[in-house]
Amino acid sequence: MDIARPDLARKRRFRHGLYTVSGLVVVALITVGVSRLEPAAPRVDADTVFIDTVQRGPMVREVRGTGSLVPETIRWIPAVTDGTVEQIVIRPGATIEPGTVILELSNPVLEQEALEAQLNLDAAEARFTTRRVEVERALLEQRSTLASTEAQLLSARLQAEADRELASQGLVSTIQLRQSEAREQEYGTRLELERERLQMATETVDEQLAVEQAEVDRLRTLHELRLQQVDALRVRAGMHGVLQQVPLDEGQRVTTGTNLARVGDPTLLKAELRIAETQARDVQIGQRALVDTRNGVIEGHVTRIDPAVENGTVTVDVALDGELPRGARPDLTVDGTIELERLEDVVFVGRPVFGQEDSVVSLFRLQ
């Protein structure tokens, strides 16, 4: 039979209470100990942070940007007439002279118009020649009439003198004498009129030919224009340099004003840098700049700042003051640095990637 033992139950309750109190004491001690510990320094991967040393001394404020080299002298060659690309004679990259033919166009309609202009000019010149001959013939006839009138006047004058002599002797009637004198006066008047007519005809030769001459000049100008347009079908460079672009294909149709080719002078290059719009506000003309072409660094200075913002950047032109390194050519990608100002005796540290001007960022000191 079972025998009740109250002392064992009391011991078991005592042990449970003792364990509970001991656990609470241990937890309390751990809590107090942890609360008195100093916080551990944070740990971070060194590859994910920017580490720099605080320095004191002169500091240069500068902005950076990427860009490319472009010729200072660029010439786009436009089409002066409609046409079809027959042949691309020179490809981009070739050295060219002013008279170098880059490509050839064709325009049968223009060639027909040039031929018609030539025929019209020939016809107008023939009409002008005919009209000039007519004017010269009229002058000759007028001179002949003048000479005939002078002869008639001389004959009438001699007759009048003879009749006066005979009339003084009573051998000629008074009526016959007056008739002779009247003829002399008539031919004298006619002679004066013929002289005036000849003078007027001589002085107005150009006016008589003006209409025909104007037509010849008009058609000659039109013919020269057509010839120039036909000659322009052979597209020439127009300057010394390097052919940079020919954005066409053979057989392509072009209209007047279409850009056919781009020519640049590779000996005179400048850098076009794209600076972030938030950093470009302090850039000014004349500031010193350095351009890295990967083969060398060239000194330069800012010459132009684009007033417009495009895709979040501002285009800045930098004139190159130094000698171009080997391999420098148009459209070469470059990196540029523009010096904004130079500060003396300041405390500075490298700017974090996310740091912006006039902003506050948190930094950690490395121990």
Tab-separated table of C-alpha atoms in Angstrom:
chain	number	residue	atom	x	y	z
A	1	MET	CA	0.000	0.000	0.000
A	2	ASP	CA	1.123	3.553	-0.647
A	3	ILE	CA	2.422	5.601	2.240
A	4	ALA	CA	2.017	9.381	2.090
A	5	ARG	CA	5.274	11.380	2.483
A	6	PRO	CA	4.501	15.117	2.773
A	7	ASP	CA	8.190	15.970	3.267
A	8	LEU	CA	9.056	14.926	-0.323
A	9	ALA	CA	6.430	17.260	-1.806
A	10	ARG	CA	7.785	20.155	0.225
A	11	LYS	CA	11.339	19.447	-0.974
A	12	ARG	CA	10.210	19.304	-4.601
A	13	ARG	CA	8.405	22.686	-4.365
A	14	PHE	CA	11.438	24.160	-2.675
A	15	ARG	CA	13.766	23.037	-5.444
A	16	HIS	CA	11.457	24.466	-8.173
A	17	GLY	CA	11.310	27.787	-6.390
A	18	LEU	CA	15.073	27.807	-5.980
A	19	TYR	CA	15.611	27.148	-9.693
A	20	THR	CA	13.218	29.917	-10.684
A	21	VAL	CA	14.847	32.477	-8.412
A	22	SER	CA	18.317	31.472	-9.612
A	23	GLY	CA	17.240	31.866	-13.265
A	24	LEU	CA	15.810	35.302	-12.620
A	25	VAL	CA	18.998	36.379	-10.851
A	26	VAL	CA	21.158	35.151	-13.743
A	27	VAL	CA	18.983	36.965	-16.323
A	28	ALA	CA	19.157	40.149	-14.270
A	29	LEU	CA	22.951	39.912	-13.998
A	30	ILE	CA	23.331	39.331	-17.740
A	31	THR	CA	21.049	42.267	-18.519
A	32	VAL	CA	23.025	44.595	-16.268
A	33	GLY	CA	26.312	43.396	-17.738
A	34	VAL	CA	25.205	43.828	-21.329
A	35	SER	CA	23.808	47.299	-20.628
A	36	ARG	CA	27.204	48.398	-19.302
A	37	LEU	CA	29.104	47.179	-22.400
A	38	GLU	CA	30.226	49.807	-24.987
A	39	PRO	CA	28.621	49.401	-28.438
A	40	ALA	CA	30.766	47.477	-30.895
A	41	ALA	CA	32.111	49.414	-33.920
A	42	PRO	CA	30.202	48.707	-37.144
A	43	ARG	CA	31.920	46.541	-39.723
A	44	VAL	CA	31.689	47.039	-43.468
A	45	ASP	CA	33.365	45.621	-46.566
A	46	ALA	CA	36.283	47.876	-47.570
A	47	ASP	CA	35.422	47.500	-51.266
A	48	THR	CA	32.048	49.153	-50.757
A	49	VAL	CA	33.208	52.384	-49.104
A	50	PHE	CA	35.230	55.422	-50.154
A	51	ILE	CA	38.253	55.946	-47.877
A	52	ASP	CA	40.287	59.138	-47.965
A	53	THR	CA	42.570	61.142	-45.686
A	54	VAL	CA	41.680	64.591	-44.398
A	55	GLN	CA	44.311	67.046	-45.582
A	56	ARG	CA	45.198	70.679	-45.033
A	57	GLY	CA	46.665	72.904	-47.715
A	58	PRO	CA	45.781	74.182	-51.187
A	59	MET	CA	42.736	72.624	-52.877
A	60	VAL	CA	41.538	72.848	-56.470
A	61	ARG	CA	37.820	72.860	-57.200
A	62	GLU	CA	37.189	71.225	-60.533
A	63	VAL	CA	34.529	69.496	-62.584
A	64	ARG	CA	34.939	66.538	-64.867
A	65	GLY	CA	33.203	65.409	-67.999
A	66	THR	CA	33.559	63.188	-71.014
A	67	GLY	CA	33.380	64.229	-74.626
A	68	SER	CA	35.129	63.976	-77.956
A	69	LEU	CA	37.532	65.818	-80.208
A	70	VAL	CA	35.942	67.712	-83.086
A	71	PRO	CA	37.493	69.896	-85.804
A	72	GLU	CA	37.285	73.624	-85.239
A	73	THR	CA	36.560	74.031	-88.951
A	74	ILE	CA	33.734	71.837	-90.240
A	75	ARG	CA	32.053	72.201	-93.615
A	76	TRP	CA	28.857	70.470	-94.601
A	77	ILE	CA	28.499	70.219	-98.369
A	78	PRO	CA	24.836	70.629	-99.394
A	79	ALA	CA	23.196	69.619	-102.640
A	80	VAL	CA	22.564	72.667	-104.838
A	81	THR	CA	20.043	70.768	-106.958
A	82	ASP	CA	17.997	67.600	-106.952
A	83	GLY	CA	19.712	64.453	-108.168
A	84	THR	CA	20.471	60.772	-107.766
A	85	VAL	CA	23.728	59.479	-106.283
A	86	GLU	CA	25.518	57.734	-109.148
A	87	GLN	CA	28.889	57.037	-107.518
A	88	ILE	CA	30.637	57.698	-104.205
A	89	VAL	CA	34.182	58.401	-105.352
A	90	ILE	CA	35.856	59.027	-101.963
A	91	ARG	CA	35.119	57.273	-98.680
A	92	PRO	CA	35.358	58.821	-95.174
A	93	GLY	CA	38.874	59.039	-93.786
A	94	ALA	CA	40.531	60.091	-97.040
A	95	THR	CA	42.620	63.263	-97.268
A	96	ILE	CA	41.076	65.700	-99.725
A	97	GLU	CA	41.881	68.930	-101.551
A	98	PRO	CA	39.469	71.723	-102.521
A	99	GLY	CA	38.961	70.277	-105.997
A	100	THR	CA	38.633	66.629	-104.954
A	101	VAL	CA	35.424	65.047	-106.293
A	102	ILE	CA	33.669	63.246	-103.432
A	103	LEU	CA	30.631	61.886	-105.240
A	104	GLU	CA	28.768	62.220	-108.521
A	105	LEU	CA	25.066	62.919	-108.983
A	106	SER	CA	22.876	62.660	-112.050
A	107	ASN	CA	19.889	64.747	-113.127
A	108	PRO	CA	18.714	64.230	-116.741
A	109	VAL	CA	16.147	67.016	-116.442
A	110	LEU	CA	18.822	69.515	-115.423
A	111	GLU	CA	21.088	68.438	-118.264
A	112	GLN	CA	18.188	68.925	-120.713
A	113	GLU	CA	17.520	72.377	-119.265
A	114	ALA	CA	21.194	73.273	-119.711
A	115	LEU	CA	21.015	72.234	-123.384
A	116	GLU	CA	17.836	74.256	-123.921
A	117	ALA	CA	19.447	77.256	-122.241
A	118	GLN	CA	22.389	76.963	-124.652
A	119	LEU	CA	20.065	76.833	-127.683
A	120	ASN	CA	17.993	79.780	-126.438
A	121	LEU	CA	21.164	81.785	-125.866
A	122	ASP	CA	22.409	81.031	-129.379
A	123	ALA	CA	19.070	82.142	-130.843
A	124	ALA	CA	19.059	85.355	-128.806
A	125	GLU	CA	22.619	86.163	-129.864
A	126	ALA	CA	21.604	85.604	-133.497
A	127	ARG	CA	18.653	87.990	-133.102
A	128	PHE	CA	20.923	90.526	-131.472
A	129	THR	CA	23.412	90.264	-134.333
A	130	THR	CA	20.619	90.700	-136.891
A	131	ARG	CA	19.269	93.727	-135.071
A	132	ARG	CA	22.720	95.286	-134.835
A	133	VAL	CA	23.216	94.816	-138.577
A	134	GLU	CA	19.870	96.521	-139.197
A	135	VAL	CA	20.850	99.463	-137.019
A	136	GLU	CA	24.229	99.789	-138.712
A	137	ARG	CA	22.531	99.614	-142.136
A	138	ALA	CA	20.157	102.378	-141.099
A	139	LEU	CA	23.147	104.495	-140.052
A	140	LEU	CA	24.807	103.925	-143.408
A	141	GLU	CA	21.612	104.900	-145.213
A	142	GLN	CA	21.367	108.014	-143.083
A	143	ARG	CA	24.959	108.946	-143.897
A	144	SER	CA	24.227	108.356	-147.581
A	145	THR	CA	21.144	110.578	-147.392
A	146	LEU	CA	23.204	113.262	-145.665
A	147	ALA	CA	25.873	113.113	-148.365
A	148	SER	CA	23.218	113.317	-151.098
A	149	THR	CA	21.610	116.306	-149.387
A	150	GLU	CA	24.980	118.050	-149.120
A	151	ALA	CA	25.521	117.510	-152.855
A	152	GLN	CA	22.056	118.818	-153.668
A	153	LEU	CA	22.671	121.859	-151.467
A	154	LEU	CA	25.953	122.544	-153.225
A	155	SER	CA	24.288	122.254	-156.640
A	156	ALA	CA	21.423	124.537	-155.587
A	157	ARG	CA	23.872	127.049	-154.168
A	158	LEU	CA	25.868	127.152	-157.420
A	159	GLN	CA	22.671	127.514	-159.432
A	160	ALA	CA	21.491	130.355	-157.230
A	161	GLU	CA	24.812	132.170	-157.559
A	162	ALA	CA	24.712	131.766	-161.333
A	163	ASP	CA	21.131	133.023	-161.509
A	164	ARG	CA	22.007	136.041	-159.389
A	165	GLU	CA	24.873	136.856	-161.742
A	166	LEU	CA	22.638	136.484	-164.791
A	167	ALA	CA	19.809	138.397	-163.147
A	168	SER	CA	22.134	141.332	-162.557
A	169	GLN	CA	22.716	141.384	-166.311
A	170	GLY	CA	19.008	141.031	-167.053
A	171	LEU	CA	19.422	137.603	-168.591
A	172	VAL	CA	17.305	135.719	-165.982
A	173	SER	CA	13.916	136.667	-164.720
A	174	THR	CA	13.334	137.533	-161.104
A	175	ILE	CA	11.029	134.523	-160.659
A	176	GLN	CA	13.730	132.086	-161.779
A	177	LEU	CA	16.195	133.709	-159.383
A	178	ARG	CA	13.772	133.395	-156.480
A	179	GLN	CA	13.157	129.754	-157.349
A	180	SER	CA	16.901	129.058	-157.291
A	181	GLU	CA	17.296	130.799	-153.947
A	182	ALA	CA	14.295	128.871	-152.539
A	183	ARG	CA	15.819	125.550	-153.576
A	184	GLU	CA	19.113	126.581	-151.962
A	185	GLN	CA	17.305	127.394	-148.709
A	186	GLU	CA	15.292	124.167	-148.876
A	187	TYR	CA	18.386	122.000	-149.278
A	188	GLY	CA	20.112	123.903	-146.493
A	189	THR	CA	17.241	123.146	-144.122
A	190	ARG	CA	17.119	119.520	-145.233
A	191	LEU	CA	20.861	119.255	-144.611
A	192	GLU	CA	20.456	120.463	-141.017
A	193	LEU	CA	17.638	117.997	-140.425
A	194	GLU	CA	19.619	115.100	-141.876
A	195	ARG	CA	22.579	115.968	-139.677
A	196	GLU	CA	20.357	115.978	-136.570
A	197	ARG	CA	18.776	112.698	-137.654
A	198	LEU	CA	22.194	111.088	-138.127
A	199	GLN	CA	23.404	112.368	-134.767
A	200	MET	CA	20.298	111.035	-133.016
A	201	ALA	CA	20.599	107.654	-134.722
A	202	THR	CA	24.270	107.422	-133.765
A	203	GLU	CA	23.617	108.338	-130.135
A	204	THR	CA	20.724	105.888	-129.752
A	205	VAL	CA	22.416	102.791	-131.145
A	206	ASP	CA	22.690	101.236	-127.660
A	207	GLU	CA	19.054	102.083	-126.885
A	208	GLN	CA	17.923	100.497	-130.133
A	209	LEU	CA	19.803	97.316	-129.198
A	210	ALA	CA	18.870	97.409	-125.489
A	211	VAL	CA	15.949	94.981	-125.697
A	212	GLU	CA	17.900	92.375	-127.633
A	213	GLN	CA	20.974	92.901	-125.417
A	214	ALA	CA	18.896	92.452	-122.245
A	215	GLU	CA	17.461	89.211	-123.592
A	216	VAL	CA	20.955	87.955	-124.438
A	217	ASP	CA	22.214	88.856	-120.956
A	218	ARG	CA	19.247	87.128	-119.309
A	219	LEU	CA	19.681	83.941	-121.292
A	220	ARG	CA	23.459	83.987	-120.794
A	221	THR	CA	22.982	84.247	-117.018
A	222	LEU	CA	20.451	81.412	-117.110
A	223	HIS	CA	22.816	79.314	-119.218
A	224	GLU	CA	25.713	79.927	-116.814
A	225	LEU	CA	23.457	78.969	-113.898
A	226	ARG	CA	22.472	75.733	-115.610
A	227	LEU	CA	26.126	74.967	-116.348
A	228	GLN	CA	27.040	75.605	-112.707
A	229	GLN	CA	24.235	73.310	-111.580
A	230	VAL	CA	25.376	70.590	-113.963
A	231	ASP	CA	28.960	71.035	-112.763
A	232	ALA	CA	27.714	70.860	-109.150
A	233	LEU	CA	26.528	67.315	-109.846
A	234	ARG	CA	30.211	66.475	-109.363
A	235	VAL	CA	30.370	67.294	-105.655
A	236	ARG	CA	33.757	68.727	-104.630
A	237	ALA	CA	35.276	69.175	-101.170
A	238	GLY	CA	35.930	72.913	-101.341
A	239	MET	CA	38.669	72.861	-98.663
A	240	HIS	CA	41.747	71.016	-97.429
A	241	GLY	CA	41.102	68.391	-94.791
A	242	VAL	CA	39.721	64.926	-94.183
A	243	LEU	CA	36.404	63.562	-95.365
A	244	GLN	CA	34.462	62.659	-92.222
A	245	GLN	CA	31.013	61.605	-93.350
A	246	VAL	CA	29.124	60.664	-96.510
A	247	PRO	CA	25.658	59.766	-95.154
A	248	LEU	CA	24.384	58.500	-98.516
A	249	ASP	CA	24.117	55.334	-100.564
A	250	GLU	CA	24.542	54.928	-104.298
A	251	GLY	CA	21.183	55.196	-106.024
A	252	GLN	CA	19.724	57.374	-103.285
A	253	ARG	CA	17.602	60.349	-104.322
A	254	VAL	CA	18.550	63.716	-102.785
A	255	THR	CA	16.860	67.094	-102.878
A	256	THR	CA	18.225	70.614	-102.848
A	257	GLY	CA	19.760	71.434	-99.460
A	258	THR	CA	20.436	67.832	-98.429
A	259	ASN	CA	23.794	67.448	-96.650
A	260	LEU	CA	25.929	65.250	-98.885
A	261	ALA	CA	29.233	65.135	-97.000
A	262	ARG	CA	31.089	66.590	-94.017
A	263	VAL	CA	34.675	67.772	-94.290
A	264	GLY	CA	36.890	68.804	-91.368
A	265	ASP	CA	40.412	70.050	-90.780
A	266	PRO	CA	42.142	67.422	-88.571
A	267	THR	CA	45.040	69.735	-87.723
A	268	LEU	CA	42.814	72.105	-85.715
A	269	LEU	CA	40.828	70.196	-83.104
A	270	LYS	CA	38.905	71.209	-80.014
A	271	ALA	CA	37.306	69.195	-77.224
A	272	GLU	CA	33.559	69.175	-76.687
A	273	LEU	CA	32.962	68.142	-73.070
A	274	ARG	CA	29.587	67.228	-71.596
A	275	ILE	CA	29.366	68.547	-68.026
A	276	ALA	CA	26.506	67.660	-65.681
A	277	GLU	CA	24.054	70.542	-65.479
A	278	THR	CA	24.377	70.669	-61.670
A	279	GLN	CA	28.135	71.255	-61.967
A	280	ALA	CA	28.223	73.509	-65.022
A	281	ARG	CA	26.935	76.628	-63.268
A	282	ASP	CA	30.425	77.641	-62.103
A	283	VAL	CA	32.119	77.014	-65.461
A	284	GLN	CA	33.236	80.245	-67.123
A	285	ILE	CA	34.954	81.135	-70.374
A	286	GLY	CA	38.724	81.308	-70.025
A	287	GLN	CA	39.046	78.755	-67.220
A	288	ARG	CA	41.965	76.343	-67.434
A	289	ALA	CA	41.251	72.772	-68.516
A	290	LEU	CA	43.055	69.477	-69.045
A	291	VAL	CA	41.998	67.018	-71.740
A	292	ASP	CA	43.031	63.355	-71.505
A	293	THR	CA	43.142	61.574	-74.876
A	294	ARG	CA	44.364	58.254	-73.389
A	295	ASN	CA	47.652	58.880	-75.223
A	296	GLY	CA	48.488	62.091	-73.431
A	297	VAL	CA	47.100	65.087	-71.578
A	298	ILE	CA	46.690	68.439	-73.336
A	299	GLU	CA	46.246	71.793	-71.657
A	300	GLY	CA	43.473	74.047	-72.867
A	301	HIS	CA	40.963	76.689	-71.879
A	302	VAL	CA	37.193	77.078	-72.076
A	303	THR	CA	36.055	79.013	-75.159
A	304	ARG	CA	32.299	78.404	-75.296
A	305	ILE	CA	29.484	77.247	-73.033
A	306	ASP	CA	26.300	76.009	-74.654
A	307	PRO	CA	23.361	78.020	-73.267
A	308	ALA	CA	21.004	75.029	-73.523
A	309	VAL	CA	20.858	71.844	-71.472
A	310	GLU	CA	20.579	68.572	-73.380
A	311	ASN	CA	19.954	65.234	-71.676
A	312	GLY	CA	21.012	66.655	-68.327
A	313	THR	CA	24.388	67.945	-69.558
A	314	VAL	CA	25.846	71.198	-70.847
A	315	THR	CA	28.277	71.153	-73.772
A	316	VAL	CA	31.507	73.074	-73.113
A	317	ASP	CA	34.075	73.768	-75.851
A	318	VAL	CA	37.739	73.638	-74.828
A	319	ALA	CA	40.436	75.036	-77.121
A	320	LEU	CA	43.607	72.934	-77.047
A	321	ASP	CA	46.709	75.011	-76.313
A	322	GLY	CA	49.285	72.225	-76.444
A	323	GLU	CA	50.527	69.990	-79.216
A	324	LEU	CA	48.207	67.160	-80.172
A	325	PRO	CA	49.452	63.708	-79.122
A	326	ARG	CA	49.769	60.883	-81.587
A	327	GLY	CA	46.474	59.255	-82.431
A	328	ALA	CA	44.421	62.407	-81.849
A	329	ARG	CA	41.705	62.542	-84.481
A	330	PRO	CA	38.117	63.744	-84.850
A	331	ASP	CA	35.450	61.953	-82.774
A	332	LEU	CA	38.082	60.501	-80.398
A	333	THR	CA	36.574	60.010	-76.914
A	334	VAL	CA	38.326	62.108	-74.257
A	335	ASP	CA	38.011	62.957	-70.560
A	336	GLY	CA	38.225	66.566	-69.486
A	337	THR	CA	38.821	68.396	-66.222
A	338	ILE	CA	37.968	72.085	-65.824
A	339	GLU	CA	39.561	74.015	-62.963
A	340	LEU	CA	36.922	76.202	-61.298
A	341	GLU	CA	39.045	77.823	-58.565
A	342	ARG	CA	42.138	77.252	-56.430
A	343	LEU	CA	41.778	77.609	-52.633
A	344	GLU	CA	44.739	78.110	-50.264
A	345	ASP	CA	45.162	76.635	-46.729
A	346	VAL	CA	41.890	74.751	-46.336
A	347	VAL	CA	40.956	71.450	-44.688
A	348	PHE	CA	39.485	69.068	-47.207
A	349	VAL	CA	38.770	65.442	-47.936
A	350	GLY	CA	37.760	63.642	-51.090
A	351	ARG	CA	34.098	64.009	-52.014
A	352	PRO	CA	31.933	60.881	-51.672
A	353	VAL	CA	30.140	59.759	-54.803
A	354	PHE	CA	26.763	60.754	-53.380
A	355	GLY	CA	27.972	64.090	-52.019
A	356	GLN	CA	26.730	67.279	-53.653
A	357	GLU	CA	27.765	70.902	-53.324
A	358	ASP	CA	26.228	72.797	-50.378
A	359	SER	CA	24.851	69.542	-48.916
A	360	VAL	CA	25.484	67.699	-45.623
A	361	VAL	CA	26.491	64.022	-45.553
A	362	SER	CA	27.465	61.645	-42.733
A	363	LEU	CA	31.042	60.394	-42.588
A	364	PHE	CA	32.771	57.781	-40.404
A	365	ARG	CA	36.239	58.051	-38.943
A	366	LEU	CA	38.357	54.978	-39.551
A	367	GLN	CA	40.458	53.786	-36.548
